PDB file of C-alpha atoms in Angstrom:
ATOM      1  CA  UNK A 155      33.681  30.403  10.964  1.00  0.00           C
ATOM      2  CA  UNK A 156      30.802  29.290  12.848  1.00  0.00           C
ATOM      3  CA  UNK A 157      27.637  26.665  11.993  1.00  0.00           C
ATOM      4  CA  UNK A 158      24.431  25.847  13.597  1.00  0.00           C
ATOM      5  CA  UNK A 159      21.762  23.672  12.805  1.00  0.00           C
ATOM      6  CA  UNK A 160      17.877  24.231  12.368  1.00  0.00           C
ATOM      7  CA  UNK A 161      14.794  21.852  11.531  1.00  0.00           C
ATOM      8  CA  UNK A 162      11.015  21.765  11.426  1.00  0.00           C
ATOM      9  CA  UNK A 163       7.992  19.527  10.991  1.00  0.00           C
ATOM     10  CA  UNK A 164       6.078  20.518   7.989  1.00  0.00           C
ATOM     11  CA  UNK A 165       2.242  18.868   6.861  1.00  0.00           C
ATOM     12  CA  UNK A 166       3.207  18.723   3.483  1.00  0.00           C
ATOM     13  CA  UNK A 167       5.089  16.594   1.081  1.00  0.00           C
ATOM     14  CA  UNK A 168       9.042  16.418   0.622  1.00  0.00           C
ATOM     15  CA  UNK A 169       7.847  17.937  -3.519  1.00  0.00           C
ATOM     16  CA  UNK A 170       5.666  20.182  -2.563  1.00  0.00           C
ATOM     17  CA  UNK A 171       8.193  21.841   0.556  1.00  0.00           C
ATOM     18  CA  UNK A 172      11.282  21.099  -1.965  1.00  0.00           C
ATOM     19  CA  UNK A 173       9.592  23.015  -4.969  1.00  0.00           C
ATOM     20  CA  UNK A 174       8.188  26.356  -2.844  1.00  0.00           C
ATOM     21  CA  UNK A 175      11.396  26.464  -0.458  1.00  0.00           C
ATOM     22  CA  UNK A 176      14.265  25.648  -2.554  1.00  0.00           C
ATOM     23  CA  UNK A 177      13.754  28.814  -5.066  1.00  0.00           C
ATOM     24  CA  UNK A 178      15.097  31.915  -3.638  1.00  0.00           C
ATOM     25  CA  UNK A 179      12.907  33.995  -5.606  1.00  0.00           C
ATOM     26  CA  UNK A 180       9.510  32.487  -3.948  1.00  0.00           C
ATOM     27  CA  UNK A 181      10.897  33.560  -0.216  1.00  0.00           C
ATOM     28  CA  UNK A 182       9.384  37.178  -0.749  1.00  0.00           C
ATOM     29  CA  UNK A 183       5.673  35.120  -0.621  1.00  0.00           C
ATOM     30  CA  UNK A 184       6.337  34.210   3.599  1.00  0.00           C
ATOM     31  CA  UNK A 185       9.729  36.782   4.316  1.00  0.00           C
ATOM     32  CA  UNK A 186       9.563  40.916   4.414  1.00  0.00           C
ATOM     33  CA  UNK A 187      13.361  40.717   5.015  1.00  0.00           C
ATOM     34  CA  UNK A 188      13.999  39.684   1.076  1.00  0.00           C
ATOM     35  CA  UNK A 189      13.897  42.964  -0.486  1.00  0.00           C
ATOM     36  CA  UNK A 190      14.836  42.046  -3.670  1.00  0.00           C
ATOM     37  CA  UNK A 191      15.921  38.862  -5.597  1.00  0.00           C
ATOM     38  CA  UNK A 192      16.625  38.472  -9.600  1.00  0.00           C
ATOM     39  CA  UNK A 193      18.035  35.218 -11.697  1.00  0.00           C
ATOM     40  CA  UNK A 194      20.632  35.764 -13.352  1.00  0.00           C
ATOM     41  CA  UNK A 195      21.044  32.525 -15.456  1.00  0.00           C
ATOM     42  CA  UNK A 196      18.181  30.680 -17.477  1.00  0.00           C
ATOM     43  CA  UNK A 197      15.312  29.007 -15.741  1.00  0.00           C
ATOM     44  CA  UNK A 198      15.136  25.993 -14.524  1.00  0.00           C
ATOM     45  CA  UNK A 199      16.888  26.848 -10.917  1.00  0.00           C
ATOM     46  CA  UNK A 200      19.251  23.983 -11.163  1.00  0.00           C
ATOM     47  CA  UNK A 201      23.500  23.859 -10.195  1.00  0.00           C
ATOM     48  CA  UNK A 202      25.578  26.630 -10.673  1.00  0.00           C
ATOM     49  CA  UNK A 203      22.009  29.036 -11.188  1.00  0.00           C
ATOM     50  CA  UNK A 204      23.113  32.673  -9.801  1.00  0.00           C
ATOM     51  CA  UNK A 205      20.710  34.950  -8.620  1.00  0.00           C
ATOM     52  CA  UNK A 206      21.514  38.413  -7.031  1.00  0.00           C
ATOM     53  CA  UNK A 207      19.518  38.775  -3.290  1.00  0.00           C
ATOM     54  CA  UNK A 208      19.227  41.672  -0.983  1.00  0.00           C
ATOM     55  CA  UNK A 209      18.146  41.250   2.543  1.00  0.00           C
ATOM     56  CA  UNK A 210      16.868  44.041   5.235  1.00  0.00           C
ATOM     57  CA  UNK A 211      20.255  44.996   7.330  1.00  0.00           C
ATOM     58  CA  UNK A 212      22.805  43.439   4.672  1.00  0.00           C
ATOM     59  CA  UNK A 213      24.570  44.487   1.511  1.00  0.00           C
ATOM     60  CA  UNK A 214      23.741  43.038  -2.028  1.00  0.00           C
ATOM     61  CA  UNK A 215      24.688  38.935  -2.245  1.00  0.00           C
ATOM     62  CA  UNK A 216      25.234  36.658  -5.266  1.00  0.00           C
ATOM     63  CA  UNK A 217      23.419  33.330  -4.459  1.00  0.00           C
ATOM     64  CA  UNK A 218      25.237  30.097  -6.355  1.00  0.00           C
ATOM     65  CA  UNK A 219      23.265  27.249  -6.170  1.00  0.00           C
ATOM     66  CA  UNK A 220      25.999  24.240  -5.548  1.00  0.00           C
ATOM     67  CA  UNK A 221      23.635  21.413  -4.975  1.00  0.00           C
ATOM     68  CA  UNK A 222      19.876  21.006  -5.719  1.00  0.00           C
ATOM     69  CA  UNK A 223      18.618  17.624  -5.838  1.00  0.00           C
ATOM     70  CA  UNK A 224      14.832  17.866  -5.659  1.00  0.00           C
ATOM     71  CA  UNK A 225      13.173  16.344  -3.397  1.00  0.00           C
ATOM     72  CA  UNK A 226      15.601  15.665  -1.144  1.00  0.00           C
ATOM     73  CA  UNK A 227      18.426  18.767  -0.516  1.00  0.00           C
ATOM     74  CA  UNK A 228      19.862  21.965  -2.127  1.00  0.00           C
ATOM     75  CA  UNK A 229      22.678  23.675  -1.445  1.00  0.00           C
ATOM     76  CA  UNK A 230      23.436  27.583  -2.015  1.00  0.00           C
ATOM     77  CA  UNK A 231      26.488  29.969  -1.079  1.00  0.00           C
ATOM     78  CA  UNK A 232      26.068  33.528  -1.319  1.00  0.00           C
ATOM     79  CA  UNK A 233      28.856  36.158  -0.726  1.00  0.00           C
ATOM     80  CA  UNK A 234      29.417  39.875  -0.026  1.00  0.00           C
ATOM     81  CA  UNK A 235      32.282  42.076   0.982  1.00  0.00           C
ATOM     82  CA  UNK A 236      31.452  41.042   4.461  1.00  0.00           C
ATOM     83  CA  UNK A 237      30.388  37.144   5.068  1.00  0.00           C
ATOM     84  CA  UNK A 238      30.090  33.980   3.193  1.00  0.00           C
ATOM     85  CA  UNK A 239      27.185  32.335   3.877  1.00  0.00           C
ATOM     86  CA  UNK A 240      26.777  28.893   3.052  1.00  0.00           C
ATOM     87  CA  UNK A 241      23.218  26.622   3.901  1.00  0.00           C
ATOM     88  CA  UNK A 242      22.654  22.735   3.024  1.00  0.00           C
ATOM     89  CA  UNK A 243      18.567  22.563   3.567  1.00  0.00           C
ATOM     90  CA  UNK A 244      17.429  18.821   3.324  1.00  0.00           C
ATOM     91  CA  UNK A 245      13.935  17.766   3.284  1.00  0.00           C
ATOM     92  CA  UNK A 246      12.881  14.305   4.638  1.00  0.00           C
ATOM     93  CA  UNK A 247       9.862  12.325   4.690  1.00  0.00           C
ATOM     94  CA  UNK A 248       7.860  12.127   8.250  1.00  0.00           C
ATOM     95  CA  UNK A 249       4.758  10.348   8.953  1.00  0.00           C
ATOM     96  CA  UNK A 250       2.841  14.068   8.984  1.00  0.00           C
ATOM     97  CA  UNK A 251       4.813  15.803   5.852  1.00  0.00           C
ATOM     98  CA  UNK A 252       8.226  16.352   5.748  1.00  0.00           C
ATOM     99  CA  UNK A 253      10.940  18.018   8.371  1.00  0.00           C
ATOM    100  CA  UNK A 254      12.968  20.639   6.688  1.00  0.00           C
ATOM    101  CA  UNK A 255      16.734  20.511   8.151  1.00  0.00           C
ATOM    102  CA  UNK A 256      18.922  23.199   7.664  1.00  0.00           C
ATOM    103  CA  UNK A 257      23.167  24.164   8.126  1.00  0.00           C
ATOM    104  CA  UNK A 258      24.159  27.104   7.931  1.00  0.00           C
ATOM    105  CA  UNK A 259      28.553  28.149   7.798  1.00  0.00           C
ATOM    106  CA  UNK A 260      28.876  31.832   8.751  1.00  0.00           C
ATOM    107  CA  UNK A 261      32.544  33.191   7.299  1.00  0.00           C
ATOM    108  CA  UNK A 262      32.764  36.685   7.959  1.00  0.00           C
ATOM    109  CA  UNK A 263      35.655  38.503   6.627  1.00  0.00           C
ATOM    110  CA  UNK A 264      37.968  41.007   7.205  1.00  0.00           C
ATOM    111  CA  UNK A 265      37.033  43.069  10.747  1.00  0.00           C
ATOM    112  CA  UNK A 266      33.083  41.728  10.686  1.00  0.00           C
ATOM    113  CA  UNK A 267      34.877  38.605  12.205  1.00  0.00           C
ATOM    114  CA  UNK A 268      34.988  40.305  15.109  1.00  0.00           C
ATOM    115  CA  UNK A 269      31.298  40.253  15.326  1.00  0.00           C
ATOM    116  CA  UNK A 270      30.891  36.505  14.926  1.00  0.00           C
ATOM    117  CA  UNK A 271      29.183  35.876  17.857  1.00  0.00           C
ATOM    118  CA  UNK A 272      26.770  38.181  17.369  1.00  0.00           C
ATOM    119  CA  UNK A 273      26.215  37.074  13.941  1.00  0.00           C
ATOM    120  CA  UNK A 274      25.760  33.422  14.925  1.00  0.00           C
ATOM    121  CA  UNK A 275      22.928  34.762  17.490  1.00  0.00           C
ATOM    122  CA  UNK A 276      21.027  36.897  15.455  1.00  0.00           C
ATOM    123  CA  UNK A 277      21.003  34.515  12.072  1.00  0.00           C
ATOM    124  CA  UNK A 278      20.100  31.422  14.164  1.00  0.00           C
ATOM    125  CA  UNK A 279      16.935  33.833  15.494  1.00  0.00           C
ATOM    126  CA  UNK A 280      16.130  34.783  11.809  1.00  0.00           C
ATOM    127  CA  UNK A 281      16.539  31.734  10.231  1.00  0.00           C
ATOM    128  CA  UNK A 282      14.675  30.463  13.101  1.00  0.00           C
ATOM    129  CA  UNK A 283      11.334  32.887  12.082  1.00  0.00           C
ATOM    130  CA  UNK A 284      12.140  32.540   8.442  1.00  0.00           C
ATOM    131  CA  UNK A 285      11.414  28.276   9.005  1.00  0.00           C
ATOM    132  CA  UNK A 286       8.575  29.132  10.744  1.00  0.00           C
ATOM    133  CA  UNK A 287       6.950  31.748   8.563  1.00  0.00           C
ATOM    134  CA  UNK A 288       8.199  29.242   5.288  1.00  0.00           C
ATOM    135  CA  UNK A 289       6.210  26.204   7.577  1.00  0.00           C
ATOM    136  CA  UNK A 290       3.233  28.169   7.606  1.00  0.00           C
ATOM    137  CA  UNK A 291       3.150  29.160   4.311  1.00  0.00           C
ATOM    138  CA  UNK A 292       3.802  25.886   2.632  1.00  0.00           C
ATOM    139  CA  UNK A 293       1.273  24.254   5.088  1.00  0.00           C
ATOM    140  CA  UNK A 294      -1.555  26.621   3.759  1.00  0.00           C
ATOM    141  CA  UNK A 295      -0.425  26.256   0.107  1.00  0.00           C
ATOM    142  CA  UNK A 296      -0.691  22.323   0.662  1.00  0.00           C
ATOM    143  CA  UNK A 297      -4.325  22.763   2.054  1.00  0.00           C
ATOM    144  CA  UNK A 298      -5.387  24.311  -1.103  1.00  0.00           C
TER     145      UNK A 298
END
């Protein structure tokens, strides 16, 4: 198992960065490596909502939604027959916007946990990108 830790200044408000960002199925508007995304429970995104993700490079995930508390933090886990993933993004109020904070648990499983250090590398560069790509595209929503 292995966790790092992300954040980022956004000019926008903790709603307005809670309600884009927290819904898995609005990270196709700023990410190309979302290739697909479906809910597979009733709308509103709320606790225990599933949806079924697939990223570039990975195999098909179920994303549970264990805590959402809007405006303030959500929680997902998503699984496959290779890693658990599980991210706590909060959202606080700055005197610019907000500053997104994100955790992210790595578990692989089986023999992928021999790759763990390599995992740990290249998800803390993607999520990395992702946060900045998600900054700039809540930032231009916000301006509109």
């Amino acid at each position: 198992m292995v966790t790092f830790h992300n954040q980022i200044d956004i000019k926008a408000s903790p709603e307005a960065v809670f309600d884009e960002l927290s819904d898995l199925r609005h990270e196709q508007r700023w990410s190309d490596k979302l290739k697909s995304v479906e809910l597979l429970t009733p709308e509103p995104i709320d606790v225990g909502s599933r949806l079924r993700a697939k990223w570039s490079g990975a195999p098909e995930n179920e994303v549970v939604y264990r805590e959402f508390d809007r405006p303030r933090r959500w929680v997902t886990e998503s699984g496959s027959w290779m890693l658990v993933v599980e991210v706590l993004l909060e959202v606080e109020a700055t005197s610019s916007g907000s500053r997104l904070l994100s955790t992210w648990t790595l578990k692989p499983r089986g023999p992928v946990r021999l790759l763990t250090p390599i995992l740990k590398k290249a998800f803390n560069k993607d999520v990395a990108e992702n946060m900045r790509s998600a900054k700039a595209h809540v930032e231009q929503l916000a301006r509109h």
